[in-house]
């Protein structure tokens, strides 16, 4: 009996696309056409992201903020990709892609205020740290439940298509999110309706303590695109130029009406899952050793040096400038008072219905009494 | 004016809105070519084309999840969930995303859209074509919840819902889709959300109800009337925000209230109504507020008419509060 | 730039496996080793399924029953596959696979009682027609929401694995169900935990009015197996022997610890979706013409004739016997009274809690009064 | 006897049951190697191995859906949903499948399993690490719903739940996971489902509450006591089936009831309790039953302590019913 059974081997394993070698040299045929300013901007944004994460995680350790999530070691993934898009393209992040917001110019003070959840936070202190929103930058409102933003990105891209715009939507998520039903339905709708959306999976190998092998038995993440009739691509997630290139191509396809792309960027979550996590309970330091050699910032730095646009003076100056920006943002951001009590009842609906008004008055009365 | 049933009135309302607002799209399973399993969207594909009248893959999570994205970027989705029993694969998207989007973004974003979905029993649909899940949504801050009981209201409430700034879950009492008939103006009109309607005036007992149970309640009121009891039937129409004034003014007048709904009793909307009346009209009560509801079982098939509140059961409730 | 983008073409299109030609001849190398009794049993079960569906749909049209769902044209899919399993293997049907229950010997009277929802129904008239259950036959309790049984089948197979049994679970569903999140999570768990489960998709081209092209943009259904690292196979769903063969192979793999298989059986839903449906509103008679030529019963009949184990006398006798069985089952099944009123409150929990007891007494009192 | 906190008591209970019943498995996200984000399952992997202590893919729908299949075939899953805010992707499996399996099969099948999940606020978790969704499940016939408030109860109620013939949603008040401490016997014992516990006796006002709000309620009762008001605090422990006798006997004694829970007010469990008291103890009431609950907003981050019922707010409620 010859039954044709598909198995993993039927699809040739895809070597992740890369532009830069570990030593910072690059295949010039693969290099993107980016100016020195662009390259510096990319580098500086990565460094800013790293420094900011580092600083805020330390502040959390000091008890000055309640919670924090870093993108340590994954900066190239979201910075390279967001930079490959137009400012009018939509971004639907998970919670680990601060760099994407920094590419868009998200003001540091606003970010810090969100971390503090104070009255300087444009989202009114409603959410945990790292859950910002910015309509003016076309960044969605972040949500904690893993994977829920994927259908939103697909829908947003659909809206662009309906409106006849060339706008693209990108959404970020970890490999853990690929296990959710929302991943499936979002990619499926995108395939059926040929939506201009980019599904950017940061395959950072861990979902809190759970390794990739417990998320899927598929050969890799990119191959899942086949299930939806969309394009799939693997990229070295620690190579910012490679990430830029595959995202540009995905955006080009989207704008040309060729539909959605699933990008799998292979990287590693170098830090704890969040400030609440203790990775020593489930993984060994030595598992990370190899990855430390591949640090995306160090690698990009070597590339810039190879290009002749990096030196120690530049680095020193950059780090200093960034430290000052961060210090200023924190001191300014920290200074805002908490959100006003009555803000608790706003924005549940466009206007406050009677029952919320009643609850508002009740709480305000109580606060008043407490003051006497 | 034309005589329409609920289906016709809704079809007419959707059509008017799609003509008025080019940003609206209708999406769901079997809604385009088939016109919906209850035919509410019949003819829309022909008039508005496949870009605006969209048969989707079989996935409520995908429908609601992408509708949120559509709404965020200025398209106004009119979503059909084929039966409200099938809304749960999209439940996370509704309660964690749709309902909270405005709040969590500090009012910077909103996702105005309508989810239309037939609900309730009475069509021999068993567990999965009969549920009344309104309480789940009323308990979820950020959503508005509407359920009309006749064609005129259905149209006016739908047009308000689809123009509302907030997401609305619009339940359609499928049992009276065809049975409820009435004169409906062909032109545009709205009925504000949050306003109840007194369907029958009376000063001895208040019946608080909505959807298909309005019909049963009116029947019970009629029978009570034969026994000399004057029952006021208040059709809530919008469940959230509730028309608390209408509820209280009736109950304060009658001093007696019976709540009628199809959903299971425990933690159903009747519990909320009873608690509110307790809180706001306690001194006026001549008798405890009583609930006549679906039982606390899954919705049955063979015995559905024993499960559903009937005029006889409602009368028992009336009798109880009258003779307390 | 050479970015490796996967697209549909990367996987060679799989020709559905088939054993029988349209004229009833077969490639003897592909034929299963089945006795004449087995072949006759398969044929007779298919005919029984067809006749029963036909009869009950007509009864629905006459208003004698409230609702009915047929498997018209798809008999080979579920009959061939269930027959390939052991009686101890679990079956998790959707709602269109009556034949699977008939293979297992589901008593016709019980089936009819379920259709009537009367006191002869072992499930107490709780569900709509076609939603039976049979623990003794290892058939799950059917559910209407599309796709929900898939994770159950995976979990049941998992239980077998945990217990160290060689039991396999099979679950049936239409191609519409592949759009649900439940499809994704079930196949994903099965891949990760290498579960002995068979996902049998009847790709009958329609989900009520919605055609296959609106369910997925993937090249076919079987290719979706790649996304989960499980096996995928396509089979001619109107060739009962081919279905038998691929299912046997999937069961062998499952029992050997090789994990799950997604089977895509290509067929066509020849009747209305259900008795509530009117297919004239969305598809043309001529779309079905080609499929009518491929009728799985007629084709299998030609095969049996080619094998020399079918003649007119056999057919006539068979049809008569079946008519009698059906008529007897209906007259017996129809005779049961409705379920008792108090049964409404049973089985919500293992015992009746106070609030249900209160509701029970209330309803019984009302009924009693009404009688007076 | 050993002093344990809630986490320790639950860990101990799960361990005992896994030793006793080889059919039990523990499954969920991060529960094996990490021992759960709150460490409730710490050490179980070492003792029982990866076949019985299972880190799953990140999918609540998959976890709950496969757990149903496991239960159907005789494995007893102890499911952890990392936060109850994340239970909704499995909501359809819970309300349409798990809850109805026994009923729809005419009692031929059952899916006994426990879903353990931390719930409630107070840990600065914002919208998605603070919700109290118990009302959704109480409104769903076929489920039992439990929420302990101290280590002793947690262990005894868990052991009853995991041996119950029906599916149980077992909410763990994460806010007091570590704060609630007490003596807990090392050996096996059970506390029957459906029995409330009077945490503090009093004859002037009844506080009905559960979970972390028991602590706030006791604090409020203490303060009321200073003002000369004797408050009885009833910890419901099992929300469904409710210990109606305990509720009624207290309320009939005091004539005044205040209900305290974290979940939003509208259609929360407080509504049901209020309605039940109305229905069953109306003539005993000296004042309307009052609710002190979370507000009808999504759970906030910065202002969570203003959102949550506090002793001050509970005292206001007590004051209100005392001076009605
Ligand atoms: C629906 C849901 N379930 C569980 C969680 C708890 N949780 C938060 S992050 C996380 C792991 C996410 O892993 P992955 O998707 O790989 O993203 P990464 O953190 O690695 O960037 C989990 C389980 C959640 N936030 N949402
Ligand atoms: C969750 C859910 N959504 C919608 C429906 C309504 N519905 C019943 S069957 C069906 C189509 C199913 O198509 P498919 O899965 O291809 O199976 P087929 O009927 O073709 O065998 C739909 C939409 C449902 N039962 N469940
Ligand atoms: Mg990850
Ligand atoms: Mg189909």
Short mmCIF file of C-alpha atoms in Angstrom, two decimals, chain B:
data_model
loop_
_atom_site.label_atom_id
_atom_site.label_comp_id
_atom_site.label_asym_id
_atom_site.label_seq_id
_atom_site.Cartn_x
_atom_site.Cartn_y
_atom_site.Cartn_z
CA UNK B 1 -45.25 52.04 7.31
CA UNK B 2 -45.25 48.40 6.44
CA UNK B 3 -46.04 45.30 8.39
CA UNK B 4 -42.82 43.54 9.19
CA UNK B 5 -41.73 40.74 11.42
CA UNK B 6 -38.58 40.95 13.53
CA UNK B 7 -36.46 39.53 10.73
CA UNK B 8 -37.79 42.00 8.22
CA UNK B 9 -37.36 44.93 10.56
CA UNK B 10 -33.76 43.99 11.28
CA UNK B 11 -33.01 43.44 7.63
CA UNK B 12 -34.47 46.82 6.88
CA UNK B 13 -32.46 48.46 9.66
CA UNK B 14 -29.16 46.94 8.56
CA UNK B 15 -29.83 47.93 5.00
CA UNK B 16 -30.59 51.53 5.93
CA UNK B 17 -27.44 51.80 7.97
CA UNK B 18 -25.28 50.28 5.27
CA UNK B 19 -26.68 52.79 2.82
CA UNK B 20 -26.09 55.64 5.22
CA UNK B 21 -22.64 54.69 6.46
CA UNK B 22 -20.23 53.30 3.87
CA UNK B 23 -17.89 52.17 6.65
CA UNK B 24 -20.25 49.44 7.81
CA UNK B 25 -19.63 45.83 6.92
CA UNK B 26 -21.68 42.78 7.79
CA UNK B 27 -19.72 39.67 8.68
CA UNK B 28 -20.45 36.22 9.95
CA UNK B 29 -21.08 32.63 8.99
CA UNK B 30 -23.55 32.03 6.16
CA UNK B 31 -24.69 35.63 6.15
CA UNK B 32 -23.83 36.59 2.59
CA UNK B 33 -24.94 34.11 -0.03
CA UNK B 34 -27.43 32.35 2.23
CA UNK B 35 -28.55 35.55 3.92
CA UNK B 36 -28.12 34.02 7.37
CA UNK B 37 -29.71 30.86 8.72
CA UNK B 38 -32.63 33.02 9.85
CA UNK B 39 -32.45 35.19 6.71
CA UNK B 40 -31.86 38.44 8.59
CA UNK B 41 -29.20 39.47 6.07
CA UNK B 42 -31.05 38.37 2.97
CA UNK B 43 -30.37 40.50 -0.08
CA UNK B 44 -27.51 42.47 1.44
CA UNK B 45 -24.88 40.73 -0.64
CA UNK B 46 -26.68 41.73 -3.81
CA UNK B 47 -26.99 45.34 -2.76
CA UNK B 48 -23.62 45.91 -1.11
CA UNK B 49 -21.32 43.32 -2.64
CA UNK B 50 -18.86 40.83 -1.18
CA UNK B 51 -16.47 43.45 0.21
CA UNK B 52 -19.09 44.63 2.67
CA UNK B 53 -21.17 41.51 3.19
CA UNK B 54 -18.71 38.87 4.17
CA UNK B 55 -19.03 35.15 4.70
CA UNK B 56 -16.24 34.30 7.11
CA UNK B 57 -14.50 31.10 8.06
CA UNK B 58 -16.25 29.07 10.75
CA UNK B 59 -14.65 30.72 13.74
CA UNK B 60 -16.36 32.96 16.22
CA UNK B 61 -13.03 33.85 17.80
CA UNK B 62 -11.74 34.92 14.42
CA UNK B 63 -14.88 36.86 13.58
CA UNK B 64 -14.94 38.81 16.82
CA UNK B 65 -11.18 39.18 17.03
CA UNK B 66 -10.84 40.59 13.54
CA UNK B 67 -13.94 42.74 14.03
CA UNK B 68 -12.14 44.43 16.90
CA UNK B 69 -9.24 45.21 14.58
CA UNK B 70 -11.63 46.46 11.93
CA UNK B 71 -13.36 48.73 14.43
CA UNK B 72 -10.06 50.07 15.73
CA UNK B 73 -9.25 51.30 12.28
CA UNK B 74 -12.58 52.87 11.51
CA UNK B 75 -14.62 50.16 9.88
CA UNK B 76 -17.93 49.55 11.63
CA UNK B 77 -18.57 45.82 11.79
CA UNK B 78 -22.04 44.41 12.18
CA UNK B 79 -21.19 40.93 13.36
CA UNK B 80 -23.56 38.01 13.31
CA UNK B 81 -22.94 35.09 15.61
CA UNK B 82 -25.20 32.41 14.20
CA UNK B 83 -26.56 31.36 17.58
CA UNK B 84 -25.62 32.98 20.86
CA UNK B 85 -24.75 29.47 22.08
CA UNK B 86 -21.75 29.67 19.75
CA UNK B 87 -20.42 32.97 20.99
CA UNK B 88 -18.09 31.39 23.53
CA UNK B 89 -15.12 30.65 21.27
CA UNK B 90 -15.04 34.45 20.97
CA UNK B 91 -15.65 35.03 24.65
CA UNK B 92 -12.10 35.94 25.54
CA UNK B 93 -12.04 38.47 22.72
CA UNK B 94 -15.27 39.96 24.02
CA UNK B 95 -14.58 40.14 27.75
CA UNK B 96 -10.85 40.71 27.77
CA UNK B 97 -10.45 42.76 24.62
CA UNK B 98 -13.61 44.33 23.24
CA UNK B 99 -15.03 45.31 26.62
CA UNK B 100 -11.78 46.71 28.00
CA UNK B 101 -10.22 48.38 25.01
CA UNK B 102 -11.46 51.87 25.72
CA UNK B 103 -10.76 51.69 29.43
CA UNK B 104 -7.32 50.21 29.21
CA UNK B 105 -6.19 52.72 26.65
CA UNK B 106 -7.33 55.57 28.86
CA UNK B 107 -10.08 56.46 26.42
CA UNK B 108 -7.74 56.80 23.49
CA UNK B 109 -9.13 53.89 21.55
CA UNK B 110 -12.59 52.50 21.14
CA UNK B 111 -14.10 49.54 19.35
CA UNK B 112 -17.64 50.44 18.41
CA UNK B 113 -19.32 47.47 16.83
CA UNK B 114 -22.47 45.44 17.18
CA UNK B 115 -22.62 41.72 17.73
CA UNK B 116 -26.05 40.53 16.69
CA UNK B 117 -26.99 37.09 17.83
CA UNK B 118 -30.20 35.11 18.08
CA UNK B 119 -30.82 33.86 21.58
CA UNK B 120 -33.33 32.05 23.71
CA UNK B 121 -35.35 28.90 23.38
CA UNK B 122 -38.68 27.80 22.02
CA UNK B 123 -37.56 26.46 18.65
CA UNK B 124 -36.69 22.94 19.75
CA UNK B 125 -33.02 23.68 19.52
CA UNK B 126 -31.76 21.81 22.55
CA UNK B 127 -28.67 22.83 24.51
CA UNK B 128 -26.93 24.60 21.68
CA UNK B 129 -29.57 26.58 19.88
CA UNK B 130 -31.49 27.93 22.87
CA UNK B 131 -29.23 29.50 25.47
CA UNK B 132 -29.79 32.94 26.94
CA UNK B 133 -26.32 34.12 27.91
CA UNK B 134 -27.11 37.80 28.53
CA UNK B 135 -26.05 37.70 32.16
CA UNK B 136 -22.46 36.88 31.22
CA UNK B 137 -22.29 40.08 29.22
CA UNK B 138 -24.19 42.28 31.65
CA UNK B 139 -21.61 41.29 34.25
CA UNK B 140 -18.83 42.50 31.94
CA UNK B 141 -18.15 46.24 32.28
CA UNK B 142 -17.63 47.92 28.93
CA UNK B 143 -20.41 46.22 27.04
CA UNK B 144 -23.94 47.39 26.39
CA UNK B 145 -26.61 44.76 26.12
CA UNK B 146 -29.85 45.09 24.19
CA UNK B 147 -32.76 42.75 23.51
CA UNK B 148 -35.82 43.94 21.61
CA UNK B 149 -39.16 42.19 21.68
CA UNK B 150 -40.92 43.56 18.64
CA UNK B 151 -40.12 44.71 15.12
CA UNK B 152 -40.51 48.43 15.75
CA UNK B 153 -38.15 48.37 18.69
CA UNK B 154 -35.77 46.01 16.95
CA UNK B 155 -35.21 48.48 14.17
CA UNK B 156 -34.95 51.54 16.35
CA UNK B 157 -32.70 49.88 18.89
CA UNK B 158 -30.52 48.35 16.23
CA UNK B 159 -29.97 51.72 14.58
CA UNK B 160 -29.02 53.20 17.95
CA UNK B 161 -26.71 50.29 18.66
CA UNK B 162 -24.89 50.44 15.38
CA UNK B 163 -24.31 54.18 15.87
CA UNK B 164 -23.32 53.89 19.50
CA UNK B 165 -19.79 54.75 20.53
CA UNK B 166 -19.51 51.53 22.52
CA UNK B 167 -19.70 47.85 21.70
CA UNK B 168 -23.20 46.44 21.89
CA UNK B 169 -24.29 42.84 22.24
CA UNK B 170 -27.62 42.76 20.48
CA UNK B 171 -29.66 39.69 21.33
CA UNK B 172 -32.47 38.72 19.00
CA UNK B 173 -35.22 36.55 20.49
CA UNK B 174 -35.29 33.93 17.75
CA UNK B 175 -38.48 32.35 19.04
CA UNK B 176 -40.46 35.39 17.90
CA UNK B 177 -38.38 36.19 14.80
CA UNK B 178 -41.36 35.50 12.63
CA UNK B 179 -44.18 35.55 15.12
CA UNK B 180 -43.64 39.14 16.28
CA UNK B 181 -45.22 41.37 13.68
CA UNK B 182 -46.03 45.02 13.59
CA UNK B 183 -46.02 48.24 11.66
CA UNK B 184 -42.55 49.57 11.05
CA UNK B 185 -41.75 52.85 9.30
CA UNK B 186 -39.58 52.36 6.23
CA UNK B 187 -37.49 55.38 7.12
CA UNK B 188 -34.71 55.91 9.58
CA UNK B 189 -35.51 56.29 13.28
CA UNK B 190 -33.78 55.39 16.49
CA UNK B 191 -34.86 54.36 19.95
CA UNK B 192 -32.36 55.46 22.57
CA UNK B 193 -30.51 52.75 24.46
CA UNK B 194 -31.37 52.65 28.13
CA UNK B 195 -35.09 53.27 27.87
CA UNK B 196 -37.60 50.66 28.91
CA UNK B 197 -41.17 50.57 27.63
CA UNK B 198 -44.34 49.89 29.50
CA UNK B 199 -46.12 47.34 27.34
CA UNK B 200 -49.20 47.19 29.46
CA UNK B 201 -50.15 49.48 32.30
CA UNK B 202 -51.35 48.18 35.63
CA UNK B 203 -51.04 49.15 39.26
CA UNK B 204 -50.98 45.96 41.28
CA UNK B 205 -48.00 43.96 40.09
CA UNK B 206 -44.99 44.82 37.93
CA UNK B 207 -43.66 42.26 35.50
CA UNK B 208 -40.09 43.02 34.48
CA UNK B 209 -39.05 41.19 31.38
CA UNK B 210 -37.47 41.34 27.93
CA UNK B 211 -37.21 39.51 24.63
CA UNK B 212 -39.53 36.64 23.89
CA UNK B 213 -40.68 36.58 27.50
CA UNK B 214 -42.54 39.84 26.89
CA UNK B 215 -45.05 37.84 24.89
CA UNK B 216 -45.51 35.26 27.64
CA UNK B 217 -45.73 38.00 30.24
CA UNK B 218 -48.41 39.88 28.34
CA UNK B 219 -50.35 36.66 28.06
CA UNK B 220 -50.02 36.09 31.80
CA UNK B 221 -51.05 39.70 32.46
CA UNK B 222 -54.11 39.16 30.34
CA UNK B 223 -55.04 36.08 32.31
CA UNK B 224 -54.40 37.89 35.58
CA UNK B 225 -56.67 40.63 34.39
CA UNK B 226 -59.47 38.08 34.06
CA UNK B 227 -58.89 37.35 37.72
CA UNK B 228 -59.08 41.06 38.45
CA UNK B 229 -55.39 41.68 38.91
CA UNK B 230 -53.91 44.67 37.11
CA UNK B 231 -50.43 43.85 35.94
CA UNK B 232 -47.94 46.30 34.49
CA UNK B 233 -45.56 44.76 31.98
CA UNK B 234 -42.26 46.58 31.59
CA UNK B 235 -40.19 45.56 28.59
CA UNK B 236 -36.64 46.48 29.56
CA UNK B 237 -35.34 46.50 25.97
CA UNK B 238 -31.88 47.63 27.01
CA UNK B 239 -30.47 45.46 29.79
CA UNK B 240 -27.35 47.50 30.24
CA UNK B 241 -27.51 50.38 30.92
CA UNK B 242 -30.75 49.58 32.63
CA UNK B 243 -33.64 52.04 32.73
CA UNK B 244 -33.66 52.10 36.49
CA UNK B 245 -36.22 54.88 36.67
CA UNK B 246 -38.76 52.93 34.71
CA UNK B 247 -38.20 49.91 36.92
CA UNK B 248 -38.46 51.84 40.15
CA UNK B 249 -41.38 53.99 39.22
CA UNK B 250 -43.40 50.94 38.31
CA UNK B 251 -42.39 48.95 41.37
CA UNK B 252 -42.94 51.87 43.70
CA UNK B 253 -46.40 52.16 42.27
CA UNK B 254 -47.33 48.49 42.47
CA UNK B 255 -45.23 47.40 45.44
CA UNK B 256 -44.93 43.99 43.85
CA UNK B 257 -42.57 42.72 41.21
CA UNK B 258 -42.13 39.52 39.27
CA UNK B 259 -39.11 39.13 37.01
CA UNK B 260 -39.35 36.88 34.01
CA UNK B 261 -36.47 35.62 31.91
CA UNK B 262 -35.44 32.45 30.11
CA UNK B 263 -31.89 32.22 31.39
CA UNK B 264 -31.12 30.04 34.40
CA UNK B 265 -32.12 31.62 37.67
CA UNK B 266 -28.88 31.58 39.62
CA UNK B 267 -26.89 34.72 38.84
CA UNK B 268 -29.24 35.52 35.98
CA UNK B 269 -30.25 39.10 35.26
CA UNK B 270 -33.28 38.61 37.50
CA UNK B 271 -30.95 38.43 40.48
CA UNK B 272 -29.57 41.85 39.63
CA UNK B 273 -33.02 43.32 39.15
CA UNK B 274 -34.20 41.86 42.43
CA UNK B 275 -31.16 43.20 44.26
CA UNK B 276 -31.59 46.65 42.73
CA UNK B 277 -35.22 46.81 43.72
CA UNK B 278 -34.28 45.70 47.22
CA UNK B 279 -31.69 48.45 47.38
CA UNK B 280 -33.79 51.21 45.92
CA UNK B 281 -37.41 50.46 46.68
CA UNK B 282 -37.37 48.36 49.83
CA UNK B 283 -39.91 50.40 51.75
CA UNK B 284 -42.35 50.18 48.89
CA UNK B 285 -42.36 46.41 48.70
CA UNK B 286 -45.53 44.63 49.75
CA UNK B 287 -44.02 41.27 48.93
CA UNK B 288 -40.62 39.91 48.05
CA UNK B 289 -39.60 40.30 44.45
CA UNK B 290 -40.04 36.97 42.74
CA UNK B 291 -38.25 35.39 39.82
CA UNK B 292 -39.79 33.20 37.15
CA UNK B 293 -36.94 31.95 35.03
CA UNK B 294 -35.39 29.06 33.21
CA UNK B 295 -34.26 26.38 35.59
CA UNK B 296 -30.69 25.88 36.69
CA UNK B 297 -30.11 23.10 34.20
CA UNK B 298 -28.65 23.07 30.73
CA UNK B 299 -31.34 23.91 28.21
CA UNK B 300 -33.22 20.68 27.46
CA UNK B 301 -34.60 19.39 24.21
CA UNK B 302 -37.69 17.28 24.80
CA UNK B 303 -38.98 19.20 27.79
CA UNK B 304 -38.18 22.71 26.63
CA UNK B 305 -41.68 23.98 27.17
CA UNK B 306 -41.56 22.82 30.74
CA UNK B 307 -38.22 24.53 31.12
CA UNK B 308 -39.27 27.90 29.76
CA UNK B 309 -41.36 30.30 31.80
CA UNK B 310 -44.95 29.92 30.67
CA UNK B 311 -47.96 32.11 31.35
CA UNK B 312 -48.98 29.52 33.96
CA UNK B 313 -45.67 29.81 35.78
CA UNK B 314 -45.74 33.59 35.55
CA UNK B 315 -49.27 33.59 36.92
CA UNK B 316 -48.04 31.55 39.86
CA UNK B 317 -45.48 34.25 40.49
CA UNK B 318 -48.11 36.96 40.27
CA UNK B 319 -50.33 35.00 42.56
CA UNK B 320 -47.52 34.59 45.04
CA UNK B 321 -46.70 38.28 45.31
CA UNK B 322 -50.40 39.20 45.40
CA UNK B 323 -51.14 36.87 48.27
CA UNK B 324 -47.94 37.18 50.18
#
